[in-house]
């Protein structure tokens, strides 16, 4: 059983082929144009998806050695994401499924981030908790089966990836700043500067306060020493990363305590962060958790995760019809 999966929710155009639950190819074209503007420009993203989608799908089929006629279904990201960007993948998938006369499978992008854990071994046992951290979302998800998920905590304002990117922008680092903060943080002292941790009730998060306090901190330091950033970049990055990671760990610890679940996973673009990966593994050892961290290639946006989600939906004959339209916001 061969499924072609397409991802186009933000600034990555990606296609993957999955055969009986095994990923056969995963092609990702990252849109570099947005670096010029310091963030994703929705209209440019849509246009770039239109340019990339055909060659990316062709390469995914060639890499997998699967022909169009050999496909059993087409899957696509329905949402959440940028509407114009989603529209490209959705229209492409719908036309291809219609042309080939095969079923169409819609996939929730955030569910797919979680299911990226089922691409390779070891796989988490049910129920598990997944801290899903990306540029648009920060969620703690309780996962009871591949398609049964419940959000038990989420951000009330910015996503953690946004906090990484916005603090990086204040430091004049190019978009996306998260990986660069991670890189400089490796050589810095995380205790060099302290930032206040937000007080949020329950399992919810807030990242807008830390961004503002970082901005005031930076303005004050630069007033006193105009070369503050260039002289202290690794220490600044290490301190901000330490704070953001601590906010995440505090809540996942609370969620594990309250639910009694010791199977803990992370997913989404920010799960590529080395500070988060290392601290979570250490915390897991102390608290006797089984910790699951996806391979780097399955952390940031990719179609392999859409393909594995589609695989589970195919097994349930969970298909959609040609009237389906993309959704910028989409719940589980
Ligand atoms: O999941 P993703 O690729 O796209 C969305 O669905 O948003 O996540 C992108 C986010 C960006 O904010 C990016 O800065 C962040 O993931 N990111 C990182 C790292 N790699 C990607 N943040 C911190 N450290 C990293 N190594
Ligand atoms: Zn994502």
Coordinates of C-alpha atoms and ligand atoms in Angstrom, one line a residue:
X1 CA 0.0 0.0 0.0
X2 CA 1.6 3.2 -1.2
X3 CA 0.6 6.7 0.0
X4 CA 2.0 10.0 -1.3
X5 CA 1.9 12.7 1.4
X6 CA 2.2 16.5 0.8
X7 CA 3.1 19.2 3.4
X8 CA 2.8 22.9 2.6
X9 CA 1.6 24.6 5.8
X10 CA 4.3 27.1 6.2
X11 CA 7.7 27.6 4.5
X12 CA 8.7 24.0 3.7
X13 CA 7.3 22.3 0.5
X14 CA 7.6 18.6 1.2
X15 CA 6.5 15.3 -0.3
X16 CA 7.0 11.7 1.0
X17 CA 6.0 8.2 0.1
X18 CA 5.1 5.6 2.7
X19 CA 4.7 1.9 1.9
X20 CA 2.9 -0.3 4.5
X21 CA 4.0 2.1 7.2
X22 CA 7.7 2.4 6.1
X23 CA 8.9 5.8 4.8
X24 CA 10.4 5.3 1.3
X25 CA 11.3 8.9 0.5
X26 CA 11.0 12.3 2.2
X27 CA 11.9 15.4 0.1
X28 CA 12.0 18.8 1.7
X29 CA 12.5 22.2 -0.2
X30 CA 13.0 25.0 2.3
X31 CA 12.0 28.4 1.1
X32 CA 15.1 30.6 1.7
X33 CA 13.4 33.8 0.4
X34 CA 12.0 34.6 3.8
X35 CA 15.4 35.2 5.3
X36 CA 15.5 38.5 3.4
X37 CA 12.5 39.7 5.3
X38 CA 13.2 38.4 8.9
X39 CA 10.1 36.1 8.9
X40 CA 7.7 34.1 6.7
X41 CA 5.9 36.3 4.2
X42 CA 2.6 34.4 3.5
X43 CA 2.2 35.5 -0.1
X44 CA 5.8 34.6 -1.0
X45 CA 5.3 31.3 0.7
X46 CA 2.3 30.4 -1.5
X47 CA 4.2 31.4 -4.6
X48 CA 7.3 29.3 -3.6
X49 CA 5.0 26.3 -2.9
X50 CA 3.6 26.6 -6.4
X51 CA 7.1 26.6 -7.9
X52 CA 8.4 23.7 -5.7
X53 CA 5.5 21.3 -5.5
X54 CA 5.8 19.5 -8.9
X55 CA 9.6 18.9 -8.7
X56 CA 9.4 17.9 -5.0
X57 CA 6.6 15.4 -5.7
X58 CA 8.4 14.0 -8.7
X59 CA 11.6 13.5 -6.7
X60 CA 9.7 11.8 -3.8
X61 CA 8.1 9.4 -6.3
X62 CA 11.4 8.7 -8.0
X63 CA 13.4 8.3 -4.8
X64 CA 10.7 5.8 -3.6
X65 CA 10.7 4.1 -7.0
X66 CA 6.9 4.3 -7.0
X67 CA 4.9 5.4 -10.1
X68 CA 1.7 7.5 -9.9
X69 CA -0.3 4.5 -11.0
X70 CA 1.2 2.6 -8.1
X71 CA -0.3 5.0 -5.5
X72 CA -3.2 3.9 -3.3
X73 CA -4.0 7.3 -1.7
X74 CA -2.9 10.9 -1.5
X75 CA -2.5 12.7 1.8
X76 CA -2.1 16.4 2.5
X77 CA -1.8 18.8 5.4
X78 CA -5.2 20.4 5.8
X79 CA -4.2 22.7 8.7
X80 CA -3.3 24.5 10.9
X81 CA -1.0 26.8 8.9
X82 CA -1.0 29.7 6.4
X83 CA -4.1 29.6 4.3
X84 CA -2.6 30.4 1.0
X85 CA 0.3 28.0 1.6
X86 CA -2.1 25.2 2.6
X87 CA -4.3 25.9 -0.4
X88 CA -1.4 24.9 -2.8
X89 CA -0.9 21.5 -1.2
X90 CA -4.6 20.9 -0.8
X91 CA -5.5 21.7 -4.4
X92 CA -2.5 19.7 -5.7
X93 CA -3.5 16.6 -3.6
X94 CA -7.2 16.9 -4.6
X95 CA -6.5 17.2 -8.3
X96 CA -4.0 14.3 -8.2
X97 CA -6.4 12.0 -6.3
X98 CA -9.2 12.9 -8.6
X99 CA -7.1 12.3 -11.7
X100 CA -5.9 8.9 -10.4
X101 CA -9.3 7.9 -9.0
X102 CA -7.8 7.1 -5.5
X103 CA -8.8 8.2 -2.0
X104 CA -7.8 11.5 -0.4
X105 CA -6.6 11.7 3.3
X106 CA -6.6 15.0 5.2
X107 CA -4.0 15.3 8.0
X108 CA -3.7 17.7 11.0
X109 CA -0.2 19.1 11.0
X110 CA 0.1 19.1 14.8
X111 CA -1.1 15.5 15.1
X112 CA 1.5 14.6 12.4
X113 CA 4.3 16.2 14.5
X114 CA 3.3 13.9 17.3
X115 CA 3.1 10.8 15.0
X116 CA 6.6 11.5 13.7
X117 CA 7.5 9.2 16.7
X118 CA 6.1 6.3 14.9
X119 CA 8.4 6.5 11.8
X120 CA 11.4 4.9 13.5
X121 CA 12.1 2.8 16.7
X122 CA 11.9 3.2 19.6
X123 CA 8.2 4.1 19.6
X124 CA 6.5 5.5 22.7
X125 CA 3.9 3.2 24.5
X126 CA 0.3 4.5 24.9
X127 CA -0.7 6.6 26.7
X128 CA 2.2 9.1 26.4
X129 CA 2.7 12.8 26.8
X130 CA 4.1 14.8 23.9
X131 CA 5.4 18.3 24.3
X132 CA 4.8 19.7 20.8
X133 CA 6.9 22.8 20.3
X134 CA 7.0 24.7 17.0
X135 CA 7.0 28.1 15.4
X136 CA 3.2 28.4 15.7
X137 CA 2.3 26.1 18.7
X138 CA 3.3 25.0 22.2
X139 CA 1.2 22.2 23.4
X140 CA 1.2 19.3 25.9
X141 CA -0.7 16.5 24.2
X142 CA -1.9 13.3 25.9
X143 CA -1.8 10.6 23.3
X144 CA -4.0 7.5 23.9
X145 CA -3.7 5.9 20.4
X146 CA -2.4 7.0 17.0
X147 CA -5.5 9.1 16.3
X148 CA -6.8 9.8 19.8
X149 CA -5.1 12.9 21.2
X150 CA -6.1 15.5 23.7
X151 CA -4.4 18.9 24.3
X152 CA -4.0 19.2 28.1
X153 CA -1.9 22.4 28.1
X154 CA -1.0 25.1 25.5
X155 CA 0.3 28.6 25.1
X156 CA -2.0 31.5 25.8
X157 CA 0.1 33.9 23.6
X158 CA 3.3 33.3 21.6
X159 CA 4.7 29.9 20.7
X160 CA 8.1 29.0 22.0
X161 CA 9.6 28.9 18.5
X162 CA 8.3 32.4 18.0
X163 CA 10.0 33.4 21.3
X164 CA 13.3 31.9 20.0
X165 CA 12.9 33.7 16.6
X166 CA 11.8 37.1 18.1
X167 CA 14.7 37.2 20.6
X168 CA 17.0 36.2 17.8
X169 CA 15.7 39.1 15.7
X170 CA 16.4 41.5 18.6
X171 CA 20.0 40.2 18.4
X172 CA 20.0 41.0 14.7
X173 CA 20.3 37.3 13.8
X174 CA 18.6 36.2 10.5
X175 CA 15.3 34.2 10.4
X176 CA 14.8 31.5 11.6
X177 CA 16.7 32.5 14.7
X178 CA 16.0 29.4 16.8
X179 CA 18.8 27.2 15.3
X180 CA 21.3 30.2 15.7
X181 CA 20.4 30.8 19.3
X182 CA 21.0 27.1 19.8
X183 CA 24.4 27.3 18.0
X184 CA 25.8 30.3 20.0
X185 CA 24.3 29.0 23.3
X186 CA 26.6 25.9 23.0
X187 CA 29.6 28.2 23.8
X188 CA 27.9 30.4 26.4
X189 CA 27.1 30.4 30.1
X190 CA 23.4 29.8 30.8
X191 CA 23.7 31.5 34.2
X192 CA 25.2 34.8 32.8
X193 CA 21.8 36.6 32.8
X194 CA 18.6 35.8 34.6
X195 CA 15.1 36.4 33.2
X196 CA 11.8 36.1 35.1
X197 CA 9.8 32.9 34.6
X198 CA 6.1 33.5 33.9
X199 CA 3.5 32.4 36.4
X200 CA 0.8 30.5 34.4
X201 CA -1.9 28.4 36.0
X202 CA -2.3 24.7 35.2
X203 CA -0.4 23.3 32.3
X204 CA -0.7 26.4 30.1
X205 CA 2.3 28.5 28.9
X206 CA 3.1 32.1 28.2
X207 CA 6.0 33.4 26.2
X208 CA 5.1 37.0 25.5
X209 CA 6.4 38.4 28.9
X210 CA 9.9 36.9 28.5
X211 CA 10.2 38.4 25.0
X212 CA 9.3 41.9 26.4
X213 CA 11.6 41.6 29.4
X214 CA 14.4 40.5 27.1
X215 CA 13.8 43.5 24.9
X216 CA 14.1 45.9 27.9
X217 CA 17.1 44.1 29.2
X218 CA 18.8 44.4 25.8
X219 CA 17.9 48.1 25.4
X220 CA 19.4 48.9 28.9
X221 CA 22.6 46.9 28.2
X222 CA 23.2 48.5 24.8
X223 CA 22.7 52.0 26.2
X224 CA 25.5 51.2 28.7
X225 CA 27.7 49.4 26.2
X226 CA 26.9 49.7 22.4
X227 CA 29.1 46.6 21.8
X228 CA 27.2 44.5 24.4
X229 CA 25.6 42.0 21.9
X230 CA 28.8 41.4 19.9
X231 CA 30.9 41.0 23.1
X232 CA 28.5 38.6 24.8
X233 CA 26.5 36.8 22.2
X234 CA 27.1 33.2 23.4
X235 CA 26.2 34.1 27.0
X236 CA 23.1 36.0 26.0
X237 CA 21.9 33.1 23.8
X238 CA 22.7 30.5 26.5
X239 CA 20.8 32.5 29.1
X240 CA 17.7 33.0 26.9
X241 CA 17.7 29.3 25.8
X242 CA 18.1 28.2 29.4
X243 CA 15.0 30.3 30.4
X244 CA 12.8 29.1 27.5
X245 CA 13.8 25.4 28.1
X246 CA 13.1 25.8 31.8
X247 CA 9.6 27.1 31.1
X248 CA 8.9 24.0 29.0
X249 CA 10.4 21.5 31.4
X250 CA 8.5 22.9 34.4
X251 CA 5.2 22.3 32.7
X252 CA 6.0 18.8 31.3
X253 CA 7.1 17.8 34.8
X254 CA 3.8 19.0 36.2
X255 CA 1.9 17.2 33.5
X256 CA 3.7 14.0 34.2
X257 CA 3.1 14.3 37.9
X258 CA -0.6 15.0 37.4
X259 CA -1.3 12.3 34.9
X260 CA 1.1 9.7 36.3
X261 CA 2.5 9.1 32.8
X262 CA 6.2 8.4 32.4
X263 CA 6.4 8.0 28.6
X264 CA 7.5 11.5 27.5
X265 CA 8.1 12.7 24.0
X266 CA 8.9 16.0 22.3
X267 CA 8.0 17.0 18.7
X268 CA 8.0 20.0 16.4
X269 CA 10.7 22.3 15.2
X270 CA 12.0 23.4 18.6
X271 CA 12.5 19.7 19.6
X272 CA 15.7 20.1 17.4
X273 CA 17.1 22.4 20.2
X274 CA 20.1 20.7 21.7
X275 CA 19.5 22.4 25.1
X276 CA 16.0 21.0 25.3
X277 CA 17.0 17.6 24.1
X278 CA 19.9 17.4 26.7
X279 CA 17.9 18.8 29.6
X280 CA 14.9 16.5 28.9
X281 CA 17.1 13.4 28.8
X282 CA 18.7 14.4 32.1
X283 CA 15.3 15.1 33.7
X284 CA 14.0 11.8 32.4
X285 CA 16.9 9.9 34.0
X286 CA 16.2 11.6 37.4
X287 CA 12.4 11.0 37.2
X288 CA 12.7 7.6 35.6
X289 CA 10.8 8.6 32.4
X290 CA 11.2 6.9 29.1
X291 CA 12.1 9.9 26.9
X292 CA 11.5 9.9 23.1
X293 CA 13.2 12.5 20.9
X294 CA 12.7 12.4 17.1
X295 CA 15.5 12.3 14.6
X296 CA 16.5 15.8 13.5
X297 CA 15.0 15.4 10.0
X298 CA 11.5 14.7 11.5
X299 CA 11.6 17.6 14.0
X300 CA 11.0 20.5 11.6
X301 CA 8.3 20.4 9.0
X302 CA 8.4 17.4 6.7
X303 CA 6.0 15.2 4.7
X304 CA 7.2 12.0 6.3
X305 CA 5.2 12.9 9.4
X306 CA 2.2 13.6 7.2
X307 CA 2.7 10.2 5.6
X308 CA 2.8 8.2 8.9
X309 CA -0.4 10.0 10.1
X310 CA -2.0 9.1 6.7
X311 CA -0.9 5.5 7.1
X312 CA -3.0 5.2 10.4
X313 CA -5.9 7.0 8.8
X314 CA -5.8 4.7 5.8
X315 CA -6.0 1.7 8.1
X316 CA -9.2 3.1 9.5
X317 CA -10.5 4.0 6.0
X318 CA -10.6 7.6 7.2
X319 CA -10.9 9.4 3.8
X320 CA -12.2 12.8 2.9
X321 CA -14.0 14.0 -0.2
X322 CA -13.3 16.6 -2.9
X323 CA -15.2 19.3 -1.1
X324 CA -12.6 19.5 1.6
X325 CA -10.9 23.0 2.1
X326 CA -7.8 24.0 4.1
X327 CA -8.1 25.4 7.6
X328 CA -5.7 28.0 9.0
X329 CA -6.8 26.9 12.5
X330 CA -7.7 23.3 13.1
X331 CA -8.3 21.4 16.4
X332 CA -7.7 17.7 16.8
Ligands
LIG1 O1 7.7 22.7 13.3 P1 8.4 23.8 12.5 O2 9.4 23.4 11.5 O3 7.3 24.7 11.8 C1 6.1 25.1 12.4 O4 5.2 24.2 12.3 O5 6.1 26.2 13.0 O6 9.1 24.8 13.6 C2 9.8 25.9 13.3 C3 10.3 26.5 14.5 C4 11.0 27.9 14.3 O7 10.5 28.8 15.2 C5 12.5 27.6 14.5 O8 13.2 28.7 14.9 C6 12.4 26.5 15.5 O9 11.3 25.7 15.1 N1 13.7 25.8 15.6 C7 14.5 25.8 16.7 C8 15.6 25.0 16.4 N2 15.4 24.4 15.1 C9 14.2 24.9 14.7 N3 14.4 26.5 17.8 C10 15.4 26.3 18.7 N4 16.5 25.5 18.5 C11 16.6 24.8 17.3 N5 17.7 24.1 17.1
LIG2 ZN1 5.3 22.3 12.1

